[in-house]
Amino acid sequence: MAKFETPFLDQLETGPWPSFVSDLKQEAESRAKNERNIEYQIPQDCCDDLLGVVELSYKHGRTHWKHGGIVGVFGYGGGVIGRYCDQPEMFPGVAAFHTMRVNQPSGKFYTTKFLEDLCELWERRGSGLTNMHGATGDIIFLGTTTEQLEEVFWELGHNLNQDIGGSGSNLRTPSCCIGQARCEYACFDTQDICHDLTNEYQDELHRPAFPYKFKFKFDGCPNCCVASIARSDLSFIGTWRDDIRIDQKAVKAYIGGEFPPNAGAHAGRDWGPFDIQKEVIDLCPTKCMRYEDGKLEVNTPECTRCMHCINVMPRALRVGNDKGASLLVGAKAPILDGAQMATLLVPFIKIESPYTEIKETVIEPIWDWWMEEGKNRERLGELIKREGFQKVLEVTGFKADPRMIKEPRSNPYVFWKEDEVPGGFKRDINEFRKFHQR
Amino acid sequence: MAFISSGYNPKKPMENRLTDLGPRHFAEFYPPVVAKNKGKWLYHEILEPGILVHVAESGDKCYTIRVGGCRFMSVTHIREINEIANKYCDGHLRFTTRNNIEFMTDKEENVKPMKEDLLSRKFAGGSNKFPIGGTGAGITNIVHTQGWIHCHTPATDASGTVKATLDVLYDQFTDMKLPAKLRVSMACCLNMCGAVHCSDIAILGYHRKPPMIDHEYIDKMCEIPLAIAACPTAAIKPTKIEIGGKELKTVSIKDEKCMYCGNCYTMCPSMPLADTEGDGIVLMAGGKISNRRDAPKFSKVVVAFIPNEQPRWPTMTATIKRMVDAYSKDANKYERLGQWAERIGWERFFEKCELEFTHHLIDDFRDPAYYTWRQTTNFKF
C-alpha cells in the first residue's frame, strides 16, 4: 500500500516512454517488501517519501529541496552535494538526502558484476535511486543521510576500488565519447586519455583550488558526440592531417544502391535513390570533392574535415591515418555572460600516452594563469574574453595562427607591447622640441 | 535499522583511508569483441531503428541494441538491465552520453530474441521499460537535469517534462523519418547543468521573479557577503531595515537587474525564488554541437515563456511537436533544424512553426546582442 496518494505523478505512468514514476514506485515497493533482508542504513520508506515530496511539488509548482550547505567526505572538497527537504516533518525519510557523484569508467562500459556491486551498496546505504548518468558523466547516487557519506565512500574505495567524482570549484569528472572502443571515426583513444588525466589530476578533482569549475571532454571526431566544443573548458576533438581514405569500389556500391547512405540513418523515409552529387559533393562546405569518370576525389588541402561525406558513406570513406586532435578552450553554458563555444587553440597535436606535451604545454600553463588571474566564479572562457585571446598564446607559448580566428579584427586598436615598437615608449620631449615648436 | 560500520572510524578518519583512487579502468569492462577490435573498426550500419552492427577489420561483428532509459533509475531497474545483459550479452553493457542503454553482443542469433524480450517488458503503469530506437535521422533520448526530484533551484520538473515530451515524440524515437538527427535537451533552470544551449530543441526551466528575502532570518542563516558576491549581475546590496523596532542586517535586490538564476539562494537559504506563476518553460531551437557541414551553433530562444502545466505540460509538448512537424515536412535531407531555419530565414521559421514572435526574443543582453539584429535589407516578406 502506497504511503502517499500521488494523483499528479500517476498521470506520468501512462504513455509509451519509460515512466520514472513507475520505476520509483517499484523501488518503494521493493524496499517495503525487503525480500533480500537488507539492513537498510537509511529510512526504508525514503522512496515513498520521495514520491510524496515530488507529488507536493507537482501540486505547488515549486521545488521542496533546499541546498545542502557543507557536507562531504573528509579531505575532499567535492563529489558530494548536500540536499535537505523543506518539509522534513512530512517526509522524514528524505529529510537529508544527499547526492554522491561516483566517477564513471571512461566510455561507460560496465560488467553486470560491477553494476550489481554498486546496486548492492547503494540499496543498503542509500536510497537505491541513481542517475545513469549525470550530465557531466558521473554515476549519481541520489539520496543518503549525512552519516552514511563516509560509509559509502569507505566501501566504494575498500571493496570496489572506486572513487567519487568532482563538484564545486575544481576539476569536474572528465568524460569522453565511445571512441575507438566501438567507433570507426575516432581519431585517438578518448578513453585512455580521459582515464589518464582523471588520475593524473586527482588532487585538482577532489580539492577545490580553482576559481570555478573546469571541464575536460574528449570527442574522438568532429561529430562531437559528448559536446566537448560546447561545454568544456578544454575540449579535445579528434582530427587528421592526411587524405581521407577512399574505397572506390564501395563508393560505387553506394551509388548503385547496395549500401544505404549514412549507415542507414535515413531508412525510415523514402528519399529516392542516392545521388552522390546532390547528397555529398554539393553539400561539401569547401567544395573540395568531385566525382568524375567513376572516381571520387578529395582535394585534401581544401578539406576542413567536417565529417559529412564520411558520415554519408562510412563504408567508402575513412578518416586519414595521420591522426591526432584539435584542442579548443573556453566553452561554457550561458550563465553569466552568455554561452561560449570553445575557441581553437591548438590546430593539431598528437594524442599519445603519457600525454606529457599536453599536460606541460597546454593544461598546466593555462591552469597557472587562470588560478593567478581568474576571479571567483570566472570560467576560463570568461577570463579569456576579459584578458584577450593573446594572453592564452602568451601563457602557453603557441604562435598566433589564422586557424584560431574566423576573421581578423575589424578595428585597428592594437595594444602594442613596448618591446614590439623599435626604441620603446620612452622618448625625450626636449629632443622632439628641437624640431617641433610649441 | 541498526547502524553497521563499513570499517570507517570517525575518531580516526585517516586510518586506512583510501583516497585519490580515481575511476575503475575502462578496459576491465569491455566486452571481448570490443577489447579485441578496439581501434580496428571498419564501418557500422543501422540495421533497423535502434539496432546497429559494427564491423571490424578482423571480420568480427558487434551487434548493439540501443534502448532509451530514464536517467533517473532505481537499482531494481538496473538489476533488470543486468539480467538482460547476462542473458544475451555475456554480462556486458554500456550507457551512452544521452542516457541510452546499449546491449552489445557478437552473436547475431541473440539479436532477435533480445529485441523481443526488451520490447515485452512493461512497467506496472503500462509504459515500456526498454524502447528500442534513438539512432539515425530521428530523436534520441532527451538529456536532462534533476528538477523537482532533487534540486533546489529548478523552475520546472525535469523528469516529468521529458517524459511528457518523449511520449509525444515517441514515434520519432523509434523510426528514422526526420531529415536529420534531432537532439532535444532539458535543463530545469538557467544555470543549465544540462548544457542544453546547443540543442536542436532545448527545454529550459525559467524563473521570472526575483528572490524573496527572509529579513528576520537572513543575518542568522547566511553569510550576507557570500550572497552578495554570488550575484552575477551585482543586483544585491547590503542594507538595514527595521522590523518590530529592531534594526536588522539584510540585503536589497534591484529587481530590474535580477536574472533569476538562484545563485544567491544557493549561498543563502533566506532568498528563495521559486514561484508557481513566475516559473515555467522557455523553448530554444536551432543549436547543434557537430561540426558537420557547418560550425556548431547555439540554440535560440523561440518561445519566451510557457507556464508550468504539470503533470503533462500540454502547451509545451504541442509547441515542440509543431516545430518538429514543420521541420520534418520542410527541411532537406541531412539538414539539421538550425540549418533549415537559417536557410529559410528565421522570419519564415516562426511562420512555418506557427510561433508568435514577441519582443522578448530580441536579444538585449550585453554586447553580443547587437550581432543578432539584422543589418541588411535582405529579408523575406
Coordinates of C-alpha atoms in Angstrom, one line a residue, chain A:
Chain A
M1 CA 0.0 0.0 0.0
A2 CA 1.5 3.3 -1.1
K3 CA 2.3 5.7 1.8
F4 CA 1.0 8.8 -0.1
E5 CA -1.6 9.3 -2.8
T6 CA 0.1 10.6 -5.9
P7 CA -2.7 11.7 -8.3
F8 CA -0.4 14.0 -10.3
L9 CA 2.5 11.6 -10.6
D10 CA 0.2 8.8 -11.5
Q11 CA -0.6 10.6 -14.7
L12 CA 3.0 10.2 -15.7
E13 CA 2.8 6.4 -15.6
T14 CA 0.9 6.1 -18.9
G15 CA 2.2 6.7 -22.4
P16 CA 4.9 4.7 -24.2
W17 CA 8.1 6.3 -22.8
P18 CA 9.6 4.6 -19.7
S19 CA 8.0 6.1 -16.6
F20 CA 10.3 7.3 -13.9
V21 CA 7.3 7.4 -11.6
S22 CA 6.7 3.7 -12.2
D23 CA 10.3 3.0 -11.5
L24 CA 10.3 5.0 -8.3
K25 CA 7.2 3.2 -7.2
Q26 CA 8.7 -0.2 -7.9
E27 CA 11.7 0.7 -5.8
A28 CA 9.5 1.9 -2.9
E29 CA 7.7 -1.4 -3.1
S30 CA 10.9 -3.4 -3.2
R31 CA 12.1 -1.6 -0.1
A32 CA 8.8 -2.2 1.7
K33 CA 8.9 -5.9 0.9
N34 CA 12.7 -6.3 1.6
E35 CA 12.9 -9.7 0.1
R36 CA 16.7 -9.7 0.4
N37 CA 16.6 -9.0 4.2
I38 CA 18.7 -5.9 3.8
E39 CA 19.7 -4.0 6.9
Y40 CA 18.8 -0.6 5.4
Q41 CA 21.1 2.1 6.7
I42 CA 18.7 5.0 5.7
P43 CA 14.9 5.0 6.1
Q44 CA 13.3 2.1 4.4
D45 CA 10.5 4.3 3.2
C46 CA 12.7 7.0 1.7
C47 CA 11.3 6.2 -1.8
D48 CA 7.8 6.6 -0.6
D49 CA 8.7 9.9 0.9
L50 CA 10.4 11.0 -2.3
L51 CA 7.2 10.2 -4.1
G52 CA 5.4 12.3 -1.6
V53 CA 7.6 15.3 -1.9
V54 CA 7.7 15.2 -5.7
E55 CA 3.9 15.0 -5.7
L56 CA 3.8 18.0 -3.5
S57 CA 6.0 19.9 -6.0
Y58 CA 3.6 18.9 -8.7
K59 CA 0.8 20.3 -6.6
H60 CA 2.6 23.6 -5.8
G61 CA 4.6 24.0 -8.9
R62 CA 7.6 24.6 -6.7
T63 CA 10.6 22.6 -5.6
H64 CA 10.7 21.4 -2.0
W65 CA 14.5 21.0 -1.8
K66 CA 17.0 23.2 0.0
H67 CA 20.6 23.5 -0.9
G68 CA 22.7 21.4 1.4
G69 CA 25.4 23.5 2.9
I70 CA 28.6 21.8 3.6
V71 CA 28.6 18.1 3.6
G72 CA 31.2 15.8 2.2
V73 CA 33.9 13.2 3.0
F74 CA 37.0 14.0 5.0
G75 CA 39.8 15.6 2.9
Y76 CA 37.7 16.1 -0.2
G77 CA 36.0 19.3 -1.2
G78 CA 33.7 17.8 -3.9
G79 CA 31.9 14.8 -5.0
V80 CA 29.0 15.2 -2.5
I81 CA 26.1 17.6 -3.0
G82 CA 24.1 18.3 0.2
R83 CA 20.4 18.2 -0.1
Y84 CA 17.7 18.7 2.5
C85 CA 13.9 18.6 2.2
D86 CA 12.0 21.8 3.2
Q87 CA 9.2 19.6 4.7
P88 CA 11.2 17.2 6.9
E89 CA 8.3 16.5 9.3
M90 CA 6.0 15.4 6.4
F91 CA 8.8 13.4 4.7
P92 CA 11.3 12.3 7.3
G93 CA 12.7 9.6 5.0
V94 CA 14.2 12.3 2.8
A95 CA 14.9 15.0 5.4
A96 CA 18.6 14.7 4.5
F97 CA 19.0 13.2 1.0
H98 CA 22.5 13.9 -0.3
T99 CA 23.9 13.1 -3.7
M100 CA 27.2 11.4 -4.2
R101 CA 28.9 11.6 -7.6
V102 CA 30.7 8.3 -8.4
N103 CA 33.4 8.7 -11.1
Q104 CA 32.2 6.6 -14.1
P105 CA 34.6 4.4 -16.1
S106 CA 35.7 6.1 -19.4
G107 CA 33.2 5.3 -22.1
K108 CA 30.6 4.0 -19.6
F109 CA 31.1 0.3 -20.3
Y110 CA 30.2 -2.0 -17.4
T111 CA 30.1 -5.6 -16.4
T112 CA 26.9 -6.6 -14.7
K113 CA 29.0 -7.8 -11.8
F114 CA 30.3 -4.3 -11.2
L115 CA 26.8 -2.7 -11.6
E116 CA 25.4 -5.3 -9.1
D117 CA 28.1 -4.4 -6.6
L118 CA 27.2 -0.7 -6.9
C119 CA 23.5 -1.6 -6.6
E120 CA 24.1 -3.7 -3.5
L121 CA 26.0 -1.0 -1.8
W122 CA 23.6 1.8 -2.7
E123 CA 20.5 -0.1 -1.9
R124 CA 21.9 -0.8 1.6
R125 CA 23.5 2.6 2.4
G126 CA 21.4 4.8 0.2
S127 CA 18.0 5.2 -1.5
G128 CA 18.6 2.7 -4.2
L129 CA 18.0 5.6 -6.7
T130 CA 20.6 6.7 -9.2
N131 CA 21.1 8.7 -12.3
M132 CA 22.8 6.7 -15.0
H133 CA 24.4 9.1 -15.6
G134 CA 24.6 12.8 -14.6
A135 CA 25.1 15.5 -17.2
T136 CA 28.9 15.7 -16.5
G137 CA 29.2 11.9 -16.7
D138 CA 29.3 10.6 -13.2
I139 CA 27.2 7.8 -11.9
I140 CA 24.9 9.7 -9.5
F141 CA 23.9 8.1 -6.2
L142 CA 20.8 10.0 -5.3
G143 CA 19.9 10.3 -1.7
T144 CA 21.5 9.3 1.5
T145 CA 22.0 10.7 5.0
T146 CA 25.0 12.6 6.3
E147 CA 26.3 9.8 8.5
Q148 CA 26.3 7.4 5.5
L149 CA 28.6 9.5 3.3
E150 CA 31.8 8.3 4.9
E151 CA 30.5 4.7 5.0
V152 CA 29.6 4.7 1.3
F153 CA 32.9 6.3 0.4
W154 CA 34.8 3.7 2.5
E155 CA 33.1 0.8 0.9
L156 CA 33.5 2.3 -2.6
G157 CA 37.2 2.5 -2.0
H158 CA 37.9 -0.6 0.0
N159 CA 35.6 -3.0 -1.6
L160 CA 35.1 -1.7 -5.1
N161 CA 38.4 0.2 -5.8
Q162 CA 36.2 3.1 -6.9
D163 CA 36.5 6.8 -6.2
I164 CA 33.9 9.6 -6.2
G165 CA 33.9 12.5 -8.8
G166 CA 34.1 16.2 -8.8
S167 CA 31.8 19.1 -7.8
G168 CA 32.3 22.7 -6.9
S169 CA 35.3 24.8 -8.0
N170 CA 37.5 22.0 -9.1
L171 CA 38.3 19.7 -12.0
R172 CA 35.0 18.1 -12.8
T173 CA 34.9 14.4 -13.6
P174 CA 36.2 14.2 -17.2
S175 CA 34.2 12.4 -19.8
C176 CA 34.6 11.1 -23.3
C177 CA 32.8 9.5 -26.2
I178 CA 32.8 5.8 -27.0
G179 CA 35.9 6.4 -29.1
Q180 CA 38.0 3.7 -30.7
A181 CA 36.3 1.1 -28.5
R182 CA 33.4 0.8 -31.0
C183 CA 33.6 3.7 -33.5
E184 CA 35.5 3.8 -36.7
Y185 CA 35.6 7.6 -36.7
A186 CA 37.6 8.0 -33.5
C187 CA 41.0 9.6 -34.2
F188 CA 42.5 9.0 -30.8
D189 CA 41.9 6.8 -27.8
T190 CA 39.4 9.1 -26.0
Q191 CA 39.0 6.6 -23.1
D192 CA 42.7 6.3 -22.4
I193 CA 43.4 10.0 -22.2
C194 CA 40.3 10.6 -20.2
H195 CA 41.3 8.0 -17.7
D196 CA 44.9 9.1 -17.6
L197 CA 44.1 12.8 -17.0
T198 CA 41.5 11.9 -14.4
N199 CA 44.1 10.0 -12.4
E200 CA 46.9 12.5 -13.0
Y201 CA 44.8 15.3 -11.7
Q202 CA 43.1 13.6 -8.7
D203 CA 44.2 16.4 -6.4
E204 CA 42.6 19.1 -8.7
L205 CA 39.5 16.9 -8.9
H206 CA 39.0 16.4 -5.2
R207 CA 40.4 19.5 -3.6
P208 CA 38.9 22.8 -4.8
A209 CA 41.7 25.2 -5.7
F210 CA 40.3 26.7 -8.9
P211 CA 38.3 30.0 -9.4
Y212 CA 35.4 27.9 -10.6
K213 CA 34.7 24.5 -12.3
F214 CA 36.9 23.2 -15.0
K215 CA 35.9 20.5 -17.5
F216 CA 37.8 18.3 -19.9
K217 CA 35.9 16.4 -22.5
F218 CA 37.1 14.2 -25.3
D219 CA 35.4 13.8 -28.6
G220 CA 37.1 11.3 -31.0
C221 CA 36.0 13.1 -34.1
P222 CA 34.3 16.4 -35.3
N223 CA 30.9 14.9 -34.9
C224 CA 31.4 15.7 -31.2
C225 CA 29.1 13.2 -29.5
V226 CA 29.9 14.4 -26.0
A227 CA 29.6 18.0 -26.9
S228 CA 33.0 19.0 -25.8
I229 CA 33.1 22.0 -28.0
A230 CA 30.0 23.4 -26.3
R231 CA 30.6 22.6 -22.6
S232 CA 34.2 22.0 -21.7
D233 CA 36.9 24.4 -20.7
L234 CA 39.4 22.3 -22.6
S235 CA 37.9 20.4 -25.5
F236 CA 39.7 17.6 -27.3
I237 CA 38.3 16.9 -30.8
G238 CA 39.9 14.1 -32.9
T239 CA 41.0 15.1 -36.4
W240 CA 43.6 14.1 -39.1
R241 CA 46.0 15.8 -41.4
D242 CA 46.3 13.5 -44.4
D243 CA 44.0 12.2 -47.1
I244 CA 40.5 10.7 -46.4
R245 CA 40.9 7.1 -47.3
I246 CA 38.7 6.2 -50.2
D247 CA 37.5 2.8 -51.3
Q248 CA 36.3 3.4 -54.9
K249 CA 34.5 0.1 -55.1
A250 CA 32.5 1.0 -52.0
V251 CA 31.7 4.4 -53.5
K252 CA 30.2 2.7 -56.5
A253 CA 28.2 0.4 -54.2
Y254 CA 26.6 3.5 -52.6
I255 CA 25.8 4.9 -56.0
G256 CA 24.4 1.6 -57.1
G257 CA 22.2 1.5 -54.0
E258 CA 23.9 -1.6 -52.5
F259 CA 24.8 0.3 -49.3
P260 CA 22.4 2.6 -47.6
P261 CA 23.6 6.2 -47.2
N262 CA 24.6 7.4 -43.8
A263 CA 24.8 3.9 -42.5
G264 CA 21.0 3.5 -42.9
A265 CA 20.2 6.6 -40.8
H266 CA 17.5 7.8 -43.3
A267 CA 16.0 4.4 -44.0
G268 CA 12.6 5.3 -42.4
R269 CA 11.6 7.6 -45.2
D270 CA 11.7 7.2 -49.0
W271 CA 14.2 9.9 -50.0
G272 CA 14.6 8.5 -53.5
P273 CA 17.7 6.9 -54.9
F274 CA 21.0 8.0 -53.5
D275 CA 22.5 10.9 -55.5
I276 CA 26.2 11.4 -54.8
Q277 CA 26.3 14.8 -56.5
K278 CA 23.4 16.2 -54.6
E279 CA 23.9 14.5 -51.2
V280 CA 27.7 14.6 -50.9
I281 CA 29.5 16.7 -53.5
D282 CA 27.1 19.7 -53.4
L283 CA 26.8 19.6 -49.6
C284 CA 30.6 19.7 -49.1
P285 CA 31.2 23.0 -47.4
T286 CA 34.5 23.6 -49.1
K287 CA 33.6 22.1 -52.5
C288 CA 36.8 20.1 -52.3
M289 CA 35.3 16.9 -53.8
R290 CA 34.4 15.8 -57.2
Y291 CA 33.1 12.6 -58.8
E292 CA 34.2 12.1 -62.4
D293 CA 34.7 9.1 -64.6
G294 CA 33.6 6.8 -61.8
K295 CA 36.1 8.1 -59.4
L296 CA 35.7 10.2 -56.2
E297 CA 38.5 12.6 -55.5
V298 CA 39.1 14.8 -52.4
N299 CA 41.4 17.8 -52.7
T300 CA 42.8 17.2 -49.2
P301 CA 44.4 20.6 -48.5
E302 CA 41.0 22.3 -49.0
C303 CA 39.1 19.8 -46.8
T304 CA 38.1 21.0 -43.4
R305 CA 37.2 17.5 -42.1
C306 CA 33.6 18.3 -41.3
M307 CA 32.7 14.6 -41.5
H308 CA 29.7 15.0 -43.8
C309 CA 31.0 12.8 -46.6
I310 CA 32.3 10.2 -44.2
N311 CA 29.0 10.1 -42.3
V312 CA 27.1 9.6 -45.5
M313 CA 29.4 6.9 -46.9
P314 CA 31.1 5.2 -43.9
R315 CA 31.9 2.1 -45.9
A316 CA 33.7 4.0 -48.6
L317 CA 35.4 6.8 -46.8
R318 CA 37.6 6.6 -43.7
V319 CA 39.4 9.2 -41.7
G320 CA 43.1 9.6 -42.6
N321 CA 46.0 7.8 -41.0
D322 CA 47.9 10.8 -39.5
K323 CA 45.5 11.2 -36.6
G324 CA 45.5 13.5 -33.5
A325 CA 43.3 16.1 -32.1
S326 CA 42.5 19.8 -32.2
L327 CA 42.3 21.5 -28.8
L328 CA 39.8 24.2 -28.1
V329 CA 39.4 26.3 -25.0
G330 CA 36.8 28.2 -23.0
A331 CA 33.4 26.7 -23.7
K332 CA 30.6 27.1 -21.2
A333 CA 26.9 27.2 -20.7
P334 CA 25.2 30.7 -20.8
I335 CA 25.5 31.8 -17.3
L336 CA 26.7 34.5 -16.8
D337 CA 28.0 36.4 -19.8
G338 CA 26.2 34.3 -22.4
A339 CA 27.2 30.9 -23.7
Q340 CA 30.6 30.5 -25.2
M341 CA 31.7 27.9 -27.8
A342 CA 35.2 26.7 -27.4
T343 CA 37.9 28.5 -29.4
L344 CA 40.6 26.7 -31.4
L345 CA 43.9 27.0 -29.6
V346 CA 45.9 24.0 -31.0
P347 CA 45.0 23.1 -34.6
F348 CA 46.8 19.7 -34.3
I349 CA 48.5 17.7 -31.7
K350 CA 49.3 14.0 -31.4
I351 CA 47.4 12.3 -28.6
E352 CA 49.8 9.7 -27.3
S353 CA 50.3 8.3 -23.9
P354 CA 51.7 9.5 -21.5
Y355 CA 50.4 12.8 -22.8
T356 CA 53.3 14.8 -21.4
E357 CA 53.2 17.5 -24.0
I358 CA 49.6 18.2 -23.5
K359 CA 50.0 18.4 -19.7
E360 CA 53.1 20.5 -19.7
T361 CA 52.4 22.9 -22.6
V362 CA 48.6 23.2 -22.5
I363 CA 46.9 22.2 -19.3
E364 CA 49.2 23.3 -16.6
P365 CA 50.2 26.7 -18.0
I366 CA 46.5 27.5 -18.6
W367 CA 45.6 26.5 -15.1
D368 CA 48.5 28.5 -13.6
W369 CA 47.3 31.6 -15.4
W370 CA 43.6 31.1 -14.6
M371 CA 44.4 30.4 -10.9
E372 CA 46.5 33.6 -10.8
E373 CA 44.2 35.9 -12.7
G374 CA 40.7 34.3 -12.6
K375 CA 38.1 36.0 -10.4
N376 CA 36.0 34.0 -8.1
R377 CA 33.5 32.0 -10.3
E378 CA 35.1 33.1 -13.5
R379 CA 35.3 30.3 -16.1
L380 CA 38.3 30.0 -18.3
G381 CA 36.3 31.3 -21.3
E382 CA 35.3 34.4 -19.5
L383 CA 38.9 35.1 -18.4
I384 CA 40.0 34.7 -22.0
K385 CA 37.3 37.2 -23.0
R386 CA 38.4 39.6 -20.3
E387 CA 42.1 39.4 -20.9
G388 CA 42.2 38.6 -24.6
F389 CA 43.0 35.5 -26.6
Q390 CA 46.6 36.8 -27.0
K391 CA 47.1 36.1 -23.3
V392 CA 46.4 32.4 -23.8
L393 CA 49.1 32.4 -26.5
E394 CA 51.4 34.2 -24.2
V395 CA 51.0 31.7 -21.3
T396 CA 51.1 28.6 -23.5
G397 CA 53.7 29.8 -26.0
F398 CA 51.7 28.8 -29.0
K399 CA 52.2 31.1 -32.0
A400 CA 49.3 33.0 -33.5
D401 CA 47.7 31.2 -36.4
P402 CA 44.8 32.3 -38.7
R403 CA 43.2 28.9 -37.9
M404 CA 42.4 30.4 -34.5
I405 CA 40.1 33.0 -35.8
K406 CA 37.0 33.3 -38.0
E407 CA 38.3 36.6 -39.4
P408 CA 40.9 39.2 -38.4
R409 CA 39.9 42.1 -36.3
S410 CA 37.9 44.9 -38.0
N411 CA 39.2 47.6 -35.7
P412 CA 42.9 48.7 -35.7
Y413 CA 43.1 49.2 -32.0
V414 CA 46.1 47.0 -31.4
F415 CA 47.6 47.3 -27.9
W416 CA 51.2 47.2 -28.9
K417 CA 53.7 45.9 -26.3
E418 CA 56.6 48.3 -25.7
D419 CA 59.2 45.8 -26.9
E420 CA 57.4 45.3 -30.2
V421 CA 57.9 49.0 -31.1
P422 CA 61.5 50.0 -32.0
G423 CA 63.0 52.3 -29.4
G424 CA 60.3 51.6 -26.9
F425 CA 57.7 54.1 -25.4
K426 CA 60.2 56.3 -23.5
R427 CA 61.1 59.4 -25.5
D428 CA 62.8 62.7 -24.9
I429 CA 60.3 65.7 -25.3
N430 CA 63.2 68.2 -25.4
E431 CA 64.8 66.3 -28.3
F432 CA 61.4 66.3 -30.0
R433 CA 61.0 70.1 -29.5
K434 CA 64.3 70.8 -31.2
F435 CA 62.4 70.1 -34.4
H436 CA 58.8 70.9 -33.4
Q437 CA 57.9 74.3 -31.9
R438 CA 55.5 74.5 -29.0

